[in-house]
Amino acid sequence: MRMLRENVRQPYLLGAVLKTNDQLVAARKAAEAIVTPDPRPLADLTDGEEIFRKIVEPYRGRFIYLDVWGTWCAPCKEMMTHVPKMKQQLKDLNIVYLYLVNHSNEQAWKTAIAQFHLTGENSIHYNLPEKQQSALERYIGVAGYPTYKIVAPNGNLLPTVAPRPDHPEAIRHIIEEVANSQ
């Protein structure tokens, strides 16, 4: 950076490079905050329902907004741009955001998490081995990407597809409706 500052004379160009550097430094720090549970308890599981139950068990008592996505999926990435606003609008509901990435290498996965600000103590990420991811997706009924589901506090998957992140008011409505019926 010192060499850059000494040799680049165009303020616009220098500013653009420094801004990009700042963004990359921030993304690296955010990537260090990614919450990825220990995958060892899942190591021998092959049944989709078993994998699902093991993943959601630590969050029983809370609603879970489940997002099945891929780093290669343009519609997934478009929806990710709405996540910070969605989380802000739903912060009073104490939701766990559970992200299950499909067919994505570790570097692309962690970069996307940082890029889209999908971090925080209530954001949980899994990048499962292909066979486990496929079994889990069959169990929860993934027909395309992205797929959104809501898990009730009792650990049961709600039977319908959940609203997308760009419709937080619809997510709130479902959660409040389920909470009031229990």
Backbone as a ProteinNet text record, in pm:
[ID]
protein_1_A
[PRIMARY]
MRMLRENVRQPYLLGAVLKTNDQLVAARKAAEAIVTPDPRPLADLTDGEEIFRKIVEPYRGRFIYLDVWGTWCAPCKEMMTHVPKMKQQLKDLNIVYLYLVNHSNEQAWKTAIAQFHLTGENSIHYNLPEKQQSALERYIGVAGYPTYKIVAPNGNLLPTVAPRPDHPEAIRHIIEEVANSQ
[TERTIARY]
83.1	0	87.3	201.8	292.6	343.7	385.2	435.2	325.5	205	92.8	74	72.1	53.9	166.7	288	402.7	403.6	347.6	361.9	237.1	121.5	-0.9	-32.2	-35.8	-53.7	-197	-276.9	-414.6	-501.6	-554	-634.1	-753.9	-820.5	-936.7	-896.8	-788.8	-742.4	-695.1	-618.1	-570	-687.8	-785.8	-904.5	-980.4	-994.7	-1067.6	-994.5	-862.8	-785.8	-790.5	-777.8	-783.7	-921.4	-1025.1	-1160.8	-1178.2	-1130.2	-1139.3	-1059.7	-941.7	-860.8	-934.9	-995.5	-1071	-1184.8	-1251.4	-1360.6	-1308.8	-1192.8	-1135.2	-1090.4	-1033.2	-992.9	-1116.4	-1223.4	-1347.4	-1406.5	-1401.2	-1453.7	-1372.7	-1241.2	-1157	-1193.4	-1213.6	-1252.1	-1388.7	-1480.1	-1614	-1605.7	-1520.2	-1506.3	-1456.2	-1377.6	-1329	-1442.1	-1551.8	-1664.6	-1772.7	-1746.8	-1846.1	-1868.7	-1995.1	-2030	-2059.6	-1968.4	-1986.3	-1972.4	-2082	-2076.5	-1982.7	-1934	-1845.9	-1919.3	-1865.6	-1935.6	-1919.3	-1833	-1807.4	-1931.6	-2026.1	-2145.7	-2230.3	-2209.5	-2284.5	-2210	-2084.9	-1995.1	-2051.7	-2117.9	-2165.5	-2311	-2375.5	-2517.5	-2535.8	-2634.6	-2664	-2811.8	-2896	-3039.5	-3071.9	-3145	-3177.6	-3248.6	-3343.8	-3416.1	-3323.6	-3237.7	-3142.2	-3049.4	-3000.3	-2910.6	-2984.5	-3107.2	-3188	-3207.5	-3249.4	-3276.3	-3149.8	-3036.5	-2910.2	-2870	-2892.6	-2855.8	-2945.1	-3075.8	-3167.1	-3178	-3135	-3149.2	-3096.3	-2979	-2928.6	-3014.8	-3105.9	-3183.9	-3330.9	-3362	-3500.5	-3543.3	-3667.3	-3718.9	-3714.8	-3651.9	-3643.8	-3690.5	-3739.2	-3770.1	-3639.4	-3635.2	-3518.9	-3564.4	-3496.2	-3518.3	-3408.8	-3448.5	-3357.1	-3341	-3217.6	-3185.3	-3092.3	-3139.5	-3057.8	-3016.3	-2886.3	-2835.2	-2705.6	-2652.2	-2523.9	-2447	-2316.8	-2234.1	-2240	-2278.4	-2287.3	-2424.2	-2515.7	-2656.6	-2682.7	-2705.7	-2730.9	-2855.6	-2970.3	-3086.7	-3059.6	-2977.6	-2942.4	-2867.6	-2769.4	-2688.2	-2771.2	-2864.9	-2953.6	-3033.6	-3086.9	-3163.7	-3075.7	-2949.5	-2857.5	-2841.4	-2857.8	-2843.8	-2952	-3061.3	-3173.1	-3161.8	-3067.9	-3059	-3032.5	-2936.3	-2914.9	-3041.1	-3114	-3237.5	-3342.6	-3352.4	-3447.8	-3416.3	-3288.9	-3250.8	-3279.9	-3257.1	-3284.8	-3434.7	-3518	-3662.6	-3720.5	-3648.6	-3699.7	-3621.8	-3535.5	-3445.9	-3519.3	-3638.5	-3713.9	-3770	-3762.8	-3817.8	-3716.9	-3590.8	-3488.2	-3482.6	-3467.5	-3463.5	-3319.8	-3303.5	-3175.5	-3180.5	-3076.3	-3065.9	-2969.3	-3022.5	-2944.5	-2924	-2797.7	-2762.4	-2698	-2755.9	-2701.9	-2658.8	-2529.3	-2478.1	-2468.9	-2496.2	-2497.8	-2382.8	-2308	-2201.6	-2114.5	-2055.7	-1973.2	-1842.3	-1732.1	-1603.4	-1589	-1501.3	-1488.9	-1453.9	-1362.5	-1321.1	-1436.6	-1506	-1619.2	-1729.2	-1751.8	-1853.7	-1822.8	-1701.9	-1665.4	-1660.1	-1617.1	-1615.3	-1756.9	-1850.2	-1989.6	-2051	-2021	-2073.4	-2028.3	-1900.9	-1847.8	-1903.8	-1907.4	-1955.7	-2098.1	-2183.3	-2324.1	-2358.8	-2257.5	-2276.3	-2368.5	-2340.1	-2422.5	-2360.8	-2306.5	-2239.4	-2316.3	-2271.2	-2334.1	-2367.8	-2392.8	-2416.1	-2542.2	-2637.7	-2760.9	-2757.5	-2639.5	-2622.2	-2532.8	-2590	-2519.8	-2503.2	-2383.1	-2351.9	-2303.2	-2355.2	-2309.5	-2273	-2160.5	-2119.7	-2094.4	-2202.5	-2198.6	-2137.4	-2084.7	-2042.6	-2161.9	-2133.5	-2238.9	-2349.1	-2312.5	-2414.4	-2505.7	-2449.2	-2531.4	-2620.7	-2565.2	-2644.6	-2760.7	-2734.4	-2840.3	-2948.7	-2908.9	-3007.1	-3090.9	-3026	-3097.1	-3192.8	-3148	-3234.3	-3355.1	-3336.2	-3451.1	-3550.9	-3500.1	-3588.4	-3668.7	-3604.8	-3677.8	-3751.4	-3733	-3810.3	-3755.7	-3626.4	-3566.1	-3591.8	-3656.6	-3685.4	-3606	-3544.2	-3466	-3394.4	-3315	-3233.4	-3262.6	-3271.1	-3266.3	-3398.5	-3392.3	-3511.3	-3510.7	-3627	-3641.3	-3747.9	-3718.9	-3812.6	-3807	-3909.1	-3910.7	-3927.4	-3845.3	-3852.9	-3913.3	-4018.4	-4086.4	-3999.8	-4028.1	-3950	-3947.2	-4047.8	-4049.2	-3958.8	-3892.7	-3801.2	-3865.6	-3995.6	-4064.1	-4057.8	-4038.3	-4034.6	-4176.8	-4200	-4332.7	-4350.8	-4472.3	-4492.6	-4481.7	-4476.9	-4474.6	-4337.6	-4315.3	-4195.5	-4209.4	-4102.7	-4105.9	-4086.8	-4132.1	-4108.4	-3958.5	-3924.9	-3785.9	-3740.7	-3609.1	-3557.7	-3605.3	-3649.6	-3698.3	-3843.3	-3901.2	-4037.2	-4038.5	-3965.4	-3958.7	-4093.1	-4182.5	-4314.2	-4392.5	-4374.5	-4442	-4380.5	-4249.8	-4183.3	-4236.1	-4242.3	-4294.1	-4436.1	-4519.9	-4659.2	-4666.4	-4588.6	-4590.4	-4543.1	-4432.9	-4377.9	-4475.2	-4532.3	-4627.9	-4752.6	-4797.3	-4914.9	-4887.8	-4773.3	-4737.2	-4719.5	-4650.8	-4626.9	-4758.8	-4854.6	-4984	-5070.4	-5042.8	-5123.8	-5070.1	-4955.2	-4896.5	-4931.8
-119.3	0	125.4	117.1	232.1	260.7	155.8	172.3	229.4	184.4	234.8	384.9	422.5	565	651.4	598.2	674.1	686.1	586.7	582.5	618	613	645.3	793	866.5	1011.6	1057.2	971.5	1006.7	987.8	1094.4	1081.7	988	992.6	907.6	760.1	727.3	589.2	542.3	624	589.7	568.8	657.1	644.8	516.2	481.3	359.1	235.3	232	117.4	109.2	222.1	222.6	179.3	223	183	31.6	-22.8	-166.8	-242.1	-192	-255	-255.1	-142.9	-135.4	-237.2	-253.5	-350.7	-493	-522.3	-655.8	-683.6	-583.9	-600.1	-624.9	-548.8	-568	-706.2	-752.1	-884.5	-993.8	-976.8	-1075.6	-1083.4	-968.2	-966.9	-1032.3	-1003.6	-1063.8	-1214.3	-1260.3	-1403.8	-1475.5	-1407.6	-1467.4	-1485.3	-1413	-1419.7	-1518.1	-1594.6	-1689	-1800.8	-1823.9	-1929.9	-2056.8	-2152.3	-2282.9	-2388.6	-2451	-2552.5	-2667.6	-2733.7	-2848.7	-2955.8	-2994.6	-3092.7	-3237.8	-3262.9	-3401.5	-3476.8	-3413.2	-3489.4	-3535.7	-3475.3	-3513.4	-3615.9	-3642.5	-3717.2	-3849.1	-3926.4	-4058.6	-4059.9	-3945.7	-3941	-3938.2	-4014.2	-4017.6	-3991.7	-4001.3	-3981	-3831.5	-3778.3	-3635.6	-3587.4	-3665.1	-3623.5	-3621.3	-3721.4	-3724.7	-3603.7	-3571.5	-3456.9	-3329.2	-3316.2	-3197.9	-3184.9	-3291.6	-3288.8	-3250.5	-3305.9	-3278.5	-3131.2	-3076.6	-2937.2	-2839.6	-2864.6	-2767.9	-2784.7	-2898.6	-2926.4	-2814.9	-2758.6	-2654.5	-2527.6	-2513.1	-2389.1	-2409.8	-2525.8	-2550.2	-2438.9	-2397.9	-2287.4	-2155.3	-2155	-2034.2	-2068.2	-1968.5	-1987.4	-1987.4	-2067.6	-2073.4	-2037.6	-1941.1	-1907.4	-1980.5	-2077.9	-2166.1	-2119.8	-2102.3	-2053.8	-2155.3	-2221.4	-2316.2	-2244.2	-2229.5	-2144.3	-2201.9	-2134.7	-2172.4	-2049	-2055.3	-1941.4	-1919.8	-2020.2	-2018	-1967.6	-1943.1	-1913.8	-1763.2	-1706.5	-1562.1	-1518.3	-1589.5	-1548.3	-1554.8	-1651.7	-1661.2	-1535.5	-1496.9	-1380.3	-1252.5	-1244.7	-1127.5	-1117	-1229.2	-1227.1	-1194.7	-1235.1	-1206.4	-1055.7	-976.9	-831.7	-774.7	-848	-802.7	-849.6	-938.6	-998.8	-897.1	-805.2	-711.3	-632.3	-585.5	-510.8	-602.3	-726.3	-821.5	-846.7	-871.8	-898.1	-778.6	-661.6	-539.8	-528.9	-555.2	-543	-652.9	-765.5	-878.5	-901	-807.4	-828.4	-854.4	-804.3	-825.3	-967.3	-1046.3	-1181.6	-1288.2	-1250.9	-1343.6	-1470.6	-1452.2	-1562	-1610.7	-1741	-1797.8	-1808.3	-1759	-1766.7	-1879.6	-1985	-2105	-2114.4	-2109.6	-2110.1	-2243.6	-2310.2	-2436.5	-2413.6	-2415.8	-2388.2	-2518.7	-2511.1	-2627.2	-2618.7	-2726.9	-2739.7	-2615.4	-2573.7	-2453.2	-2480.4	-2440	-2461.8	-2366.6	-2402	-2329.9	-2182.6	-2152.3	-2012.8	-1927.9	-1976.5	-1901.7	-1884.6	-1988.8	-1986.7	-1879.6	-1879.6	-1782.2	-1639.7	-1626.9	-1494	-1439.3	-1522.3	-1477.7	-1441.4	-1518.1	-1487.3	-1348.8	-1320.7	-1189	-1079.3	-1105.8	-1006.1	-962.2	-1055.5	-1024.8	-1001.8	-993.3	-962	-1063.6	-1190.3	-1297.9	-1351.6	-1261.6	-1302.5	-1254	-1297.5	-1260.5	-1386.3	-1369.7	-1486.2	-1563	-1500.4	-1571.3	-1617.9	-1613.9	-1661.7	-1785.2	-1898.4	-2026.6	-2080	-2128.2	-2172	-2316.3	-2389	-2525.3	-2537.7	-2603.9	-2643.2	-2792.9	-2867.9	-3012.6	-3086.2	-3205.7	-3289.6	-3315.8	-3337.7	-3347.4	-3449.1	-3567.1	-3669.4	-3625.2	-3563.1	-3515.5	-3400	-3307.2	-3194.1	-3244.7	-3339.6	-3395.1	-3463.1	-3541.8	-3610.1	-3508.6	-3406.4	-3301.8	-3226.1	-3191.9	-3119.5	-3203.7	-3332.7	-3419.2	-3417.4	-3426.2	-3429.1	-3299.8	-3185.4	-3059.5	-3013.1	-3083.3	-3053	-2939.8	-2936.1	-2832.9	-2870.1	-2777.6	-2800.1	-2705	-2604.7	-2507	-2415.3	-2327.4	-2238.8	-2094.1	-2012.7	-2044.3	-2104.5	-2172.3	-2224.7	-2172.5	-2128.3	-2075.5	-2155.4	-2187.8	-2259.2	-2197.2	-2223	-2179.7	-2302.9	-2308.2	-2415.8	-2355.6	-2419	-2372.7	-2400.6	-2334.4	-2355.9	-2501.6	-2580.8	-2722.1	-2808.3	-2747	-2819.6	-2872.9	-2849.4	-2899.1	-2797.7	-2849.6	-2769.7	-2729.8	-2602	-2560.7	-2613.5	-2654.1	-2725.2	-2641.7	-2511.6	-2430.4	-2365.8	-2319.4	-2241.7	-2107.4	-2061	-1933.1	-1817.8	-1699.1	-1580.4	-1552.9	-1485.3	-1449.2	-1335	-1314.4	-1206.2	-1066.6	-1048.1	-915.9	-892.5	-985.7	-971.2	-998.2	-918	-945.1	-935	-851.1	-839.7	-969.8	-1042.5	-1171.5	-1277.3	-1270.6	-1361.4	-1335.4	-1208.1	-1170.6	-1224.9	-1209.4	-1254.8	-1404.8	-1483.5	-1629.2	-1662.9	-1602.8	-1633.1	-1592.7	-1475	-1431.8	-1519.2	-1560.7	-1647.2	-1782.6	-1840	-1969.2	-1952.1	-1845.5	-1820.4	-1802.9	-1735.9	-1713.3	-1838.7	-1935.2	-2057.6	-2163.4	-2138.3	-2239	-2214.4
0	0	0	71.8	73.3	-67.4	-139.2	-275.8	-365.8	-347.7	-426.3	-403.3	-277.2	-244.9	-301.6	-303.5	-353.9	-506.1	-576.1	-721.8	-801.7	-741.8	-815.5	-793	-901.7	-893.5	-923.3	-979.1	-1011.3	-886.6	-829.5	-706.5	-722.9	-838.2	-860.1	-856.6	-928.4	-934.1	-797	-729.8	-596.1	-501.1	-507.6	-422.7	-448.6	-576.2	-611.9	-559.4	-573	-525.1	-372.7	-305.7	-159.1	-108.2	-177.8	-138.7	-153.8	-265.6	-288.2	-182.3	-149	-45.4	88.5	123	248.6	250.9	137.1	128.9	146.9	86.9	100.3	243.7	309	449.2	535.8	512.1	587.4	561.1	435.3	400.9	469.8	477.9	545.5	693.7	756.7	898.1	917.8	825.5	835	817.2	726.6	702.6	827.2	908.7	1032.6	1133.6	1116.6	1209.5	1164.8	1062	1010.2	1111.6	1144.6	1238.9	1160.6	1172.5	1109.5	1218.4	1255.4	1361.8	1324.6	1425.3	1407.7	1325.8	1209.2	1125.3	1172.6	1271.4	1313.5	1359.6	1431.8	1471.4	1351.9	1235.7	1115.9	1029.9	1062.5	974.9	922.8	1007.2	965.2	920.6	918.6	883.7	732.7	684.9	541.6	512.9	615.6	599.3	611.8	514.7	512.8	637.8	686.5	807	928.8	940.2	1051.7	1047.6	930	913.7	952.7	903.1	934.4	1085.5	1150.4	1295.6	1373.7	1334	1403.6	1385.7	1267.2	1239.8	1315.9	1322.2	1385.6	1537.1	1589.5	1733.1	1824	1798.7	1889.5	1894.2	1799.7	1789.4	1824.7	1884.1	1927.2	2020.9	2007.3	2086.6	2010.7	1896.2	1813.2	1671.1	1601.8	1460.4	1382.4	1276.3	1188.5	1047.7	988.5	847.8	770.8	694	622.8	478.6	436.8	302.9	237	131.3	55.4	-72	-90.5	-197.7	-254.5	-354.7	-412.3	-454	-442.9	-483.7	-634	-708.1	-853.9	-901	-809	-840.2	-840	-957.9	-969.4	-891.4	-900.7	-820.7	-670	-627.3	-484.7	-442.8	-523.5	-489.3	-493.2	-584.2	-588.3	-459.2	-412	-287.4	-167	-171.3	-60.3	-38.7	-142.7	-126.6	-36	-17.5	66	211.8	239.4	372.6	483.7	470.6	582.2	619.2	519.6	546.2	610.5	560.9	617	764.5	794.7	933.2	1022.3	971.3	1049.3	1079.8	979.2	998	1086.1	1098.9	1177.9	1307.2	1344.3	1458.1	1589.2	1604.3	1728.2	1740.1	1634.8	1636.6	1680.1	1696.7	1744.1	1659.5	1529.7	1432.7	1416.3	1395.9	1354.9	1202.3	1136.9	991.1	958.6	898.3	869.5	718.1	678.1	536.1	500.7	401.6	350.9	206.9	182.9	49.6	-29.7	-158.5	-246.1	-345.3	-359.6	-461.5	-473.2	-364.7	-365.4	-293.1	-356.5	-289.9	-172.2	-81.5	45.2	26.3	-64.2	-82	-136.6	-238.5	-295.1	-191.2	-112	-6.2	96.6	150.5	253.3	197.7	73.7	10.9	-2.6	-46.1	-61.9	73.1	175.7	309.3	352.3	332.5	369.8	279.7	151.3	54.9	83.6	121.6	142.9	290.6	375.5	518.2	587	564.9	621.4	750.4	830.3	952.3	1074.1	1188	1314.1	1390.9	1518.8	1604.5	1568.1	1501.1	1462.9	1317.4	1252.5	1115.4	1117.9	1082.3	1089.5	947.1	915.8	779.7	776.3	678.3	651.4	504.4	480.9	346.6	356	345.6	367.4	248.6	273.2	161.1	68.4	-58	-160.7	-127	-79.1	-49.6	64.2	166.1	277	232.8	155.5	106.8	21.6	-66.5	-152.4	-70.2	29	114.2	190.6	243.3	317.3	226.2	107	12.7	-28.3	-47	-78.9	37.1	159.2	275.7	289.5	271.4	290.8	164.9	54.4	-65.9	-151	-170.9	-256.2	-401.8	-473.8	-615.2	-704.2	-645.5	-720.8	-623.7	-679.7	-596.8	-629.2	-528.1	-386.2	-338.3	-226.1	-159.2	-16.3	28.3	164.4	237.5	361.8	447.9	586.6	664.9	804.7	891.9	996.4	1093.7	1220.1	1270.1	1391.8	1514.2	1625.9	1747.6	1796.5	1758.4	1798	1709.4	1610.2	1522.6	1396.2	1379.8	1260.9	1147.2	1030.5	909.4	871.8	850	803.3	661.6	624.9	498.8	371.4	381.6	260.3	238.9	118.4	88	158.5	219.4	290.7	193.1	230.3	146.5	132.8	25.1	-2.8	88.5	99.1	183.9	145.2	21.9	-17.2	24.6	103.2	155.8	306.9	385	529.4	599.5	548.9	612.7	600.7	492.1	474.9	566.7	585.5	679.5	820.2	858.2	989.7	1008.7	908.5	916.9	947.1	875.7	897.6	1038.1	1078.9	1210.6	1321.5	1309.8	1412.3	1413	1295.5	1287.1	1354.3	1327.5	1388.6	1539.7	1580	1723.4	1798.2	1738.6	1802.9	1808.2	1720.5	1719	1815	1873.5	1963.9	2107.5
[MASK]
++++++++++++++++++++++++++++++++++++++++++++++++++++++++++++++++++++++++++++++++++++++++++++++++++++++++++++++++++++++++++++++++++++++++++++++++++++++++++++++++++++++++++++++++++++++

